[in-house]
XYZ file of C-alpha atoms in Angstrom:
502
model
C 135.367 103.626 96.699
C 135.831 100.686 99.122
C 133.588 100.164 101.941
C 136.212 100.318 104.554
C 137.091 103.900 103.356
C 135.071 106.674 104.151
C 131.556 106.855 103.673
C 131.121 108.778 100.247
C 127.489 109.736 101.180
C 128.672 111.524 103.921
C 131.697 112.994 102.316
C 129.970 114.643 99.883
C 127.974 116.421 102.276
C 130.962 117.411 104.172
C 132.564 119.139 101.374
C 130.060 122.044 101.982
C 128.450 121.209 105.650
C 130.250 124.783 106.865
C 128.040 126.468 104.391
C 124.922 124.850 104.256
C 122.805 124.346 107.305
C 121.819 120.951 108.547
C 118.907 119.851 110.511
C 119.342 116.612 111.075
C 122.075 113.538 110.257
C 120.957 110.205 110.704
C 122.438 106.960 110.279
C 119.665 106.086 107.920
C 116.995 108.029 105.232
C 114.586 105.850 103.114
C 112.854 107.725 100.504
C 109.512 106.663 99.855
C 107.078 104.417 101.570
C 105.699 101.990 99.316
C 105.758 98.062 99.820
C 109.703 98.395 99.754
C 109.904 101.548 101.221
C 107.873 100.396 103.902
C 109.904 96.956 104.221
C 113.315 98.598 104.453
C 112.058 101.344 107.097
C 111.321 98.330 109.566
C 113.922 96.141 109.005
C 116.306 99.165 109.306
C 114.624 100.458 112.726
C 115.568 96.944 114.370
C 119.075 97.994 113.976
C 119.256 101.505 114.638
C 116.887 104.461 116.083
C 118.517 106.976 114.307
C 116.082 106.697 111.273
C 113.736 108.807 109.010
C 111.464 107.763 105.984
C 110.114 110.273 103.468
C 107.093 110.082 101.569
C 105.493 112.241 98.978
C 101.727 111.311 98.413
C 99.710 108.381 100.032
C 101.549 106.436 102.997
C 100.271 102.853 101.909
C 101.366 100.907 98.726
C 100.303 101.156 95.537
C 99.375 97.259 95.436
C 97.063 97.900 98.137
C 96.078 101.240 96.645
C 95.745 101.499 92.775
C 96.990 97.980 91.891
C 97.239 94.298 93.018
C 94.144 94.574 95.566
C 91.673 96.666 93.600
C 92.433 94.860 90.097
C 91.608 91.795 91.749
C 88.753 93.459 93.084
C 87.481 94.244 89.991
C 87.842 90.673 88.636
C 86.179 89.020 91.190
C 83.189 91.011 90.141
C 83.943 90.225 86.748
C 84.456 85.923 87.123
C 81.103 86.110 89.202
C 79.400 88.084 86.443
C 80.913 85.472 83.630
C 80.164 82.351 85.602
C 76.182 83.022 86.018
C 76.257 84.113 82.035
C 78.130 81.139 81.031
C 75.797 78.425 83.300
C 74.072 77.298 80.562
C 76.505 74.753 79.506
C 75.517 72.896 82.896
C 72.027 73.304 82.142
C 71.561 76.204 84.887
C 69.826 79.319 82.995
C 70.094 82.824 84.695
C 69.534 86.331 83.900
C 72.498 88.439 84.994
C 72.322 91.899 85.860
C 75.173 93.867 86.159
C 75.149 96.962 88.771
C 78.032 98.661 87.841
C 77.837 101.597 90.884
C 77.336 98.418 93.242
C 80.857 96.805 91.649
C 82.536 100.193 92.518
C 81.582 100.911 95.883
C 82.946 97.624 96.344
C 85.962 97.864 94.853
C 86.342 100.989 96.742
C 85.455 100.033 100.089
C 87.420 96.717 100.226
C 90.169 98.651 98.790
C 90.255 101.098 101.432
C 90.311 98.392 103.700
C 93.555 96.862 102.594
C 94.800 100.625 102.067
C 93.675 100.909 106.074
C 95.423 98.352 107.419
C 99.150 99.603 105.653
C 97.579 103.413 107.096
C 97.525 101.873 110.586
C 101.290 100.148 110.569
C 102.365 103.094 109.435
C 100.628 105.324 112.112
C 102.781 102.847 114.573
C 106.187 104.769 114.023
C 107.057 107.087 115.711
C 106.012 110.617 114.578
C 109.418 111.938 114.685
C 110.671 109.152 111.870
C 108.101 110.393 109.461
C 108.604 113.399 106.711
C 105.335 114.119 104.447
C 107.043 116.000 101.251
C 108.875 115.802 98.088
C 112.893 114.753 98.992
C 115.402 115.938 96.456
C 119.436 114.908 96.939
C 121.338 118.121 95.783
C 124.941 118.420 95.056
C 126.285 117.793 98.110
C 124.530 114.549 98.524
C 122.340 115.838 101.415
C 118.229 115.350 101.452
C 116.109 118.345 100.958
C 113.012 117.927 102.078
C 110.384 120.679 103.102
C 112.274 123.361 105.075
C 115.155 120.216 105.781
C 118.538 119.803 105.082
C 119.488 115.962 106.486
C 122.662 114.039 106.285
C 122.225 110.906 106.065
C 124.809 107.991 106.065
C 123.040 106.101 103.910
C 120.366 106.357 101.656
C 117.086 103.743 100.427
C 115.653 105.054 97.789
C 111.736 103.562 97.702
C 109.998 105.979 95.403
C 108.204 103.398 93.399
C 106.879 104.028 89.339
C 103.834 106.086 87.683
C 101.920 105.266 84.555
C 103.946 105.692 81.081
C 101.400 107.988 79.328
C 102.717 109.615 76.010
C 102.496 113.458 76.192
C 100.313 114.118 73.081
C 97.674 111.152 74.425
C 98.128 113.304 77.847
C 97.088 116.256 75.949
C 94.937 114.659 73.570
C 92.371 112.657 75.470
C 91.936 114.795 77.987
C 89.659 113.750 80.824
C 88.588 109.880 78.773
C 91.930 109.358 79.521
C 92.550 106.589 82.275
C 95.676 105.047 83.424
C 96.023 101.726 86.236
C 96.080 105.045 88.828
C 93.179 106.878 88.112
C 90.525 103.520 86.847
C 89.452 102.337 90.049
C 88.121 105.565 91.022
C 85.062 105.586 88.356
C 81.563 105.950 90.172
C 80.161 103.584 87.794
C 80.860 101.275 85.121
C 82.082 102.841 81.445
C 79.584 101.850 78.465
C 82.604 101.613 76.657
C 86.709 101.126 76.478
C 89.633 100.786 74.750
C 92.342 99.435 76.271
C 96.347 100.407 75.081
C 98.635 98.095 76.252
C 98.332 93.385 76.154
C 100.467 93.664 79.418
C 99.720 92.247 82.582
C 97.831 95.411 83.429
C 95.568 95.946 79.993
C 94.937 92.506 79.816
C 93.538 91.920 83.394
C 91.287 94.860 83.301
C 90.415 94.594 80.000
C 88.694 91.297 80.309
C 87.442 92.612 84.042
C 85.566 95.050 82.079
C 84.447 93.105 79.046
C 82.882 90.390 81.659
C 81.226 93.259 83.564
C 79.367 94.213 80.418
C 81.268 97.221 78.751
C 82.083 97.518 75.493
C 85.607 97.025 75.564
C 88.408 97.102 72.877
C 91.924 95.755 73.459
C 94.412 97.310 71.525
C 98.162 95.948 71.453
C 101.433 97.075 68.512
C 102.490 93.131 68.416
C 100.456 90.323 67.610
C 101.467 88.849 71.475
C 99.923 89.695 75.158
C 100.866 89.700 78.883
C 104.897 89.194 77.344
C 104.464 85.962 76.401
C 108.278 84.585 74.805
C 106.910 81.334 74.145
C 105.357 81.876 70.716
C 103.375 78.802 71.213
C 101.821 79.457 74.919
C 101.476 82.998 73.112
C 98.817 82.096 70.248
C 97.353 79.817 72.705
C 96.512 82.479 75.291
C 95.805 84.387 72.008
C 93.161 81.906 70.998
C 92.017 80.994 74.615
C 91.197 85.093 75.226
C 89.231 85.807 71.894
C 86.166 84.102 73.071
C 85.184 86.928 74.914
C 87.499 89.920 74.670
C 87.882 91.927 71.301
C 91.436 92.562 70.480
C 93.153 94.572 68.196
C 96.697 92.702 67.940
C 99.639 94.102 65.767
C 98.151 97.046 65.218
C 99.609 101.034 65.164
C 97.965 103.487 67.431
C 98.285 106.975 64.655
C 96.426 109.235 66.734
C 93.878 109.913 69.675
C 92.024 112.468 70.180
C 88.542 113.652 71.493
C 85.196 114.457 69.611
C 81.772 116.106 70.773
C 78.878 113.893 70.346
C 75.935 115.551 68.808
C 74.052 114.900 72.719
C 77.316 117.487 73.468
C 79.118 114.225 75.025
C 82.550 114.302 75.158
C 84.194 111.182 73.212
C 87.203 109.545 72.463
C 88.826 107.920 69.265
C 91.718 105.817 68.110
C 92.919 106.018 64.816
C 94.979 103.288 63.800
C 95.897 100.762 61.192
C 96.762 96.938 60.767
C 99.968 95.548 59.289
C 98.288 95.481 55.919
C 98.101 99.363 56.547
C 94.417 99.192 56.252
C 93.381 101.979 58.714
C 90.108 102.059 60.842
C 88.502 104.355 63.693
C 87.468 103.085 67.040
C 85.133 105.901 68.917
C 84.279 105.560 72.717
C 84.120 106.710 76.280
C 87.485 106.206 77.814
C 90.910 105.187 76.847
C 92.732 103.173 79.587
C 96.274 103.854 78.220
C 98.616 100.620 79.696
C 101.715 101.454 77.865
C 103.483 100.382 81.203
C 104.850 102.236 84.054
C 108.096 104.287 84.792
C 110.102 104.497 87.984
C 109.932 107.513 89.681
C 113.674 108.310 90.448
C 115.054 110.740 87.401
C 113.556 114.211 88.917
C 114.771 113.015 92.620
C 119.052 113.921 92.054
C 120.080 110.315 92.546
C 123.272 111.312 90.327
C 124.297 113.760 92.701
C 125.348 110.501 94.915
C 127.456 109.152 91.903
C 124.438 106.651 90.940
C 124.452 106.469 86.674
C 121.381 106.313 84.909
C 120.759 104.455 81.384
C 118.373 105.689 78.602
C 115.771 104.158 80.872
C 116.239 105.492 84.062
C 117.931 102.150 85.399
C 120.578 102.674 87.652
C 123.242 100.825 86.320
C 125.465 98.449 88.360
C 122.834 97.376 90.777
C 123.297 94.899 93.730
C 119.918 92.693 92.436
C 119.026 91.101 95.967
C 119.813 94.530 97.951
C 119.686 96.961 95.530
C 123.093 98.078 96.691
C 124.635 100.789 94.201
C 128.506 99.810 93.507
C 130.434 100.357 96.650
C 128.599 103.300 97.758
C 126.062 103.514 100.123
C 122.920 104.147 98.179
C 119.880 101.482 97.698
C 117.769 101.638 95.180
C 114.983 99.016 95.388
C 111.688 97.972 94.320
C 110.055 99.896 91.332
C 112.705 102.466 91.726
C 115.254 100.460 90.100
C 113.114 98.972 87.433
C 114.500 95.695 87.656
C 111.201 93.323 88.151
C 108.436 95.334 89.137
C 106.278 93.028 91.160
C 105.387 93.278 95.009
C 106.894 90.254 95.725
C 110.508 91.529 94.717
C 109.727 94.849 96.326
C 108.840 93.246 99.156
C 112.129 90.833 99.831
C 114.185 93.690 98.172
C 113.050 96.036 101.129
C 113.677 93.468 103.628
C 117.133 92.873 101.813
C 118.379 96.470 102.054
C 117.010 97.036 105.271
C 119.095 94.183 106.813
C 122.043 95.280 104.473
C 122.318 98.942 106.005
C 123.599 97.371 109.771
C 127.024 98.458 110.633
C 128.342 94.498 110.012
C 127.376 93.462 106.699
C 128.373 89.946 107.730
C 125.079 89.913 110.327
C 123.142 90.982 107.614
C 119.342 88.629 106.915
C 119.861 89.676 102.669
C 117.210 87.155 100.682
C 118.444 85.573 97.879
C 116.808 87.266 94.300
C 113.603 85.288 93.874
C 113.010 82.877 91.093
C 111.661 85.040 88.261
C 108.207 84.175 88.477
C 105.050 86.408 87.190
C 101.066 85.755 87.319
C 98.549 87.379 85.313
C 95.388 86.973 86.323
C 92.750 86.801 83.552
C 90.913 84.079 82.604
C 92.692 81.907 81.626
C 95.420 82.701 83.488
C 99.248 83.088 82.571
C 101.995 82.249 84.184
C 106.014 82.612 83.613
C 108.501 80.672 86.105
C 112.417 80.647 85.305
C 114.185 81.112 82.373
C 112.269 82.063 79.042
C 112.501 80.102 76.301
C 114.535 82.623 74.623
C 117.286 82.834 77.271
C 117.694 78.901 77.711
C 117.883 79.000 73.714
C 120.720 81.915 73.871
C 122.410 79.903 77.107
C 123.053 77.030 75.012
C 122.508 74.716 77.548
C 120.267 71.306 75.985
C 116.794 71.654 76.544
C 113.791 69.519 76.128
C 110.193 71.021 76.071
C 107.367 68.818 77.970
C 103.877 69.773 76.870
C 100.414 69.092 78.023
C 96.933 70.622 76.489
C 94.377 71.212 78.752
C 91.536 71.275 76.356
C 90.915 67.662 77.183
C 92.411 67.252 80.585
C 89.711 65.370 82.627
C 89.714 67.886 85.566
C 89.582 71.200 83.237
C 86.800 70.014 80.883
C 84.424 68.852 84.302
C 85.037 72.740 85.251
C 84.192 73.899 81.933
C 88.035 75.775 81.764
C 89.071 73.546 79.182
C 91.333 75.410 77.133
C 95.130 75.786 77.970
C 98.223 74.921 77.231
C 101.964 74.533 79.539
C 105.281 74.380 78.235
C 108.230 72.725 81.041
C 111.575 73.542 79.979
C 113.660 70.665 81.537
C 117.830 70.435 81.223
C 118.741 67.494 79.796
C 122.197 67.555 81.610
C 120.391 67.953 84.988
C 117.567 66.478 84.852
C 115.845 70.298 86.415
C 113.516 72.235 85.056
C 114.909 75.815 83.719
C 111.528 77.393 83.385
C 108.094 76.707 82.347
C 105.497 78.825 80.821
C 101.873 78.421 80.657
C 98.396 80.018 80.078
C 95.360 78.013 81.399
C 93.050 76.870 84.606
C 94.971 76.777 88.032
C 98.265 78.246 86.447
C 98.905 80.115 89.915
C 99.309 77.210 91.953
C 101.073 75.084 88.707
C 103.501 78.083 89.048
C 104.276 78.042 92.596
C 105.103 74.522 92.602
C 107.758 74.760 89.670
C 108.653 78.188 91.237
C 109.270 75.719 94.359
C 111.152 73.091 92.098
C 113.380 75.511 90.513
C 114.514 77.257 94.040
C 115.127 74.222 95.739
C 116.889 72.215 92.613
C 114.288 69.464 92.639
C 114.447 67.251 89.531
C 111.887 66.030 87.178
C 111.975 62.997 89.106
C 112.059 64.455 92.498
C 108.732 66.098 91.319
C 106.779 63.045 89.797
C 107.409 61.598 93.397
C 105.205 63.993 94.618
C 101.519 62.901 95.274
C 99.261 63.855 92.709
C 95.532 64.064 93.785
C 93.031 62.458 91.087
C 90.486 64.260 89.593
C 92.703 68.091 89.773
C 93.959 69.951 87.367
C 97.184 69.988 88.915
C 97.429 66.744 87.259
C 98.075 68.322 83.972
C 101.761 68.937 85.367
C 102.255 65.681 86.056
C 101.647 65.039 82.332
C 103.607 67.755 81.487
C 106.620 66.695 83.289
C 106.333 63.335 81.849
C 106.534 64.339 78.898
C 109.995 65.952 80.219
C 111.284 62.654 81.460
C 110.437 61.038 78.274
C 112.457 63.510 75.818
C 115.512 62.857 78.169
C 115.162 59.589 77.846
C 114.671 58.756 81.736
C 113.666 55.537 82.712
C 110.009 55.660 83.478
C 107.956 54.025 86.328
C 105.017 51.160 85.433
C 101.880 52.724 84.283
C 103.480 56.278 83.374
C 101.793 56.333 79.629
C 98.435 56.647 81.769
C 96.565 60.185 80.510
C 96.528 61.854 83.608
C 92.833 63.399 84.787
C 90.285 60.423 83.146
């Protein structure tokens, strides 16, 4: 279908509007009101009144919510517990004591603030916009929502991902199960944890955790965390992370379950086994299962609108900066559509498809898909900017790899973060870097600045231009990227070979 002919949305719902009763057509429904949801609801109102957004569960965002805000939360607590233990090597000596209801309420409280603020935008619409209930598209493409049937001309579907739990560890852990959704509403600190899952998610809470005194286990099927595709950055974060979190790498989960202590406690336990097969029991008080999350879009009749599903619930032929659907006039965006499930993408996706839905496409605001760029916060951190190493190896486009070690980098080793390691993937045909990936001190703000580079085509050279403050650790990029210019063979300026940071 075309999108001069007519709209399919609201043919389909013509087919059968003389036998099925409608209470409202509007020009516009968004279904679900997370960070994208949200995003695409205001955007959309600027252009036209004739609006409604429906949400089933909590009206604010599950960054502010259950994820970004009160992880980070949790890790502040955690980097404040970990820098008065680890004093000593400046010759400061203190006795830490942890209060773990004290870290909750915290947690809590500043995370209903942030949940507050998205609760009071969203208290700013009008009343008449807003739908509280579960929305399901039946055959005839039309909404059904509560005691609603609404036509709409074109369809945003918001309605975000849920925790990937595994029926039988459902079943079998019972209440020591905890997912990213349920963790931050403990009362108190755990005495102990294992933790399923080396992504972003299991990694950042499992250290959180670990620093804030609990016994904590880390439990991943490859020997490889937070994703990493750069086998090298990988057993450097690897090695970097095993001074103070227990992990459990290539190992096979067999079975969980629960036991009865003989205090009449209710426990949990891991069986599993190590690629040697040798098999071992881990016994404890919770199980935070990060297996990853799914989108929440299969149960909602999306394929009643002539959207295709794959094996894993991604709608297939998707519009990556709007989440436009083919020619017709469904959006799918943010977690939904399982494409890159960070807040930032939501965010600019929402925007994207809220500007997209005006009646003249060609006065359309659509953002152009973000450089892929990801952050995990532990300690130290990890970051990923552009291409993988795998995909510039499969593009067969020439590559060089600039390196720098922060284990001596002058900067780092004053802080006492000395231990890192970034990779800069620079083209030797345009002199641009393709991606970078890196685990260590500052790697945030080392991966905005490539993120920067990459999105606004700035060479190697172009970057080394740039004024590099002396003592930072930012300096270790500038060592890093000449390292670049020195594998393409690029002429170098007087004084380059100086180590940056001493």
């Amino acid at each position: 279908m075309s999108k001069s002919s007519d709209n399919q949305v609201a043919s389909k719902a013509d087919d059968q509007s003389s036998t099925t009763k409608i209470t409202r057509h509007v020009d516009v429904a968004v279904i679900g009101a997370g960070t994208a949801g949200q995003n695409a609801f205001s955007q959309a109102s600027k252009i036209t009144k004739n609006i409604v957004i429906i949400n089933d569960g909590f009206w604010t965002t599950t960054c502010a919510t259950i994820g970004c805000m009160p992880s980070k939360l949790l890790i502040a607590a955690a980097n404040r517990a970990h820098e008065a233990e680890s004093s000593d090597q400046f010759g400061i000596h203190t006795e830490v004591r942890i209060d773990g209801k004290q870290v909750m309420a915290r947690v809590q409280a500043e995370r209903d603030h942030f949940a507050n603020s998205v609760k009071k935008q969203v208290e700013g619409w009008p009343a008449d916009k807003k739908i509280s209930g579960r929305a399901y598209i039946n055959k005839q493409g039309l909404i059904e929502v509560n005691d609603e049937i609404i036509k709409a001309d074109k369809i945003i579907v918001a309605t975000g991902s849920s925790p990937f739990v595994p029926d039988d560890w459902l079943n079998n852990l019972g209440t020591t199960l905890l997912t990213s959704d349920t963790i931050f509403e403990l009362s108190d600190l755990p005495v102990s944890m294992a933790v399923i899952g080396a992504g972003a998610i299991g990694l950042e809470l499992a250290q959180a955790m670990t620093r804030l005194g609990v016994a904590v286990t880390l439990f991943n099927n490859v020997n490889r965390v937070a994703s990493l595709k750069d086998e090298a950055i990988n057993q450097k974060a690897i090695e970097c992370l095993s001074s103070d979190l227990t992990m459990k790498l290539a190992t096979e989960v067999t079975e969980v379950g629960t036991l009865t202590t003989e205090d009449k406690k209710l426990q949990a336990f891991i069986n599993y086994k190590d690629k040697e097969d040798n098999k071992s029991r881990w016994e404890g008080q919770y199980v935070l299962v990060a297996t990853g999350r799914r989108n929440n879009i299969e149960q909602l009749g999306v394929g009643n609108l002539g959207v295709v599903l794959d094996d894993s619930n991604k709608p297939q032929d998707l519009d990556i900066a709007t989440g436009q659907i083919g020619d017709l006039d469904v959006y799918i965006i943010g977690d939904a559509n399982a494409h890159i499930p960070l807040l930032h993408v939501a965010s600019d996706e929402g925007f994207s498809s809220g500007n997209a839905v005006c009646k003249d496409n060609d006065d359309a605001y659509v953002r152009a898909p973000a450089v892929p760029f990801s952050i995990v916060f532990c300690e130290p951190q990890i970051t990923n900017v552009g291409m993988s190493l795998p995909e510039i190896k499969n593009s067969g486009l020439e590559y060089v790899i600039g390196e720098v070690s922060f284990d001596n980098q002058g900067r780092s080793r004053v802080m006492g973060v000395n231990c890192g390691l970034l990779h800069v993937y620079g083209c030797k045909k345009t002199h641009t870097i393709l991606g970078a990936s890196m685990v260590g001190p500052d790697a945030e703000y080392i991966g905005h600045i490539i993120a920067n580079a990459i999105t606004n085509d700035l060479s190697v050279k172009d970057l080394l231009n740039m004024p590099f403050y002396h003592p930072t650790i930012l300096e270790g990029l500038r060592t890093a990227l000449r390292d670049v210019q020195d594998k393409m063979s690029i002429s170098r300026q007087p004084n380059d070979a100086q180590q940056d940071g001493l």
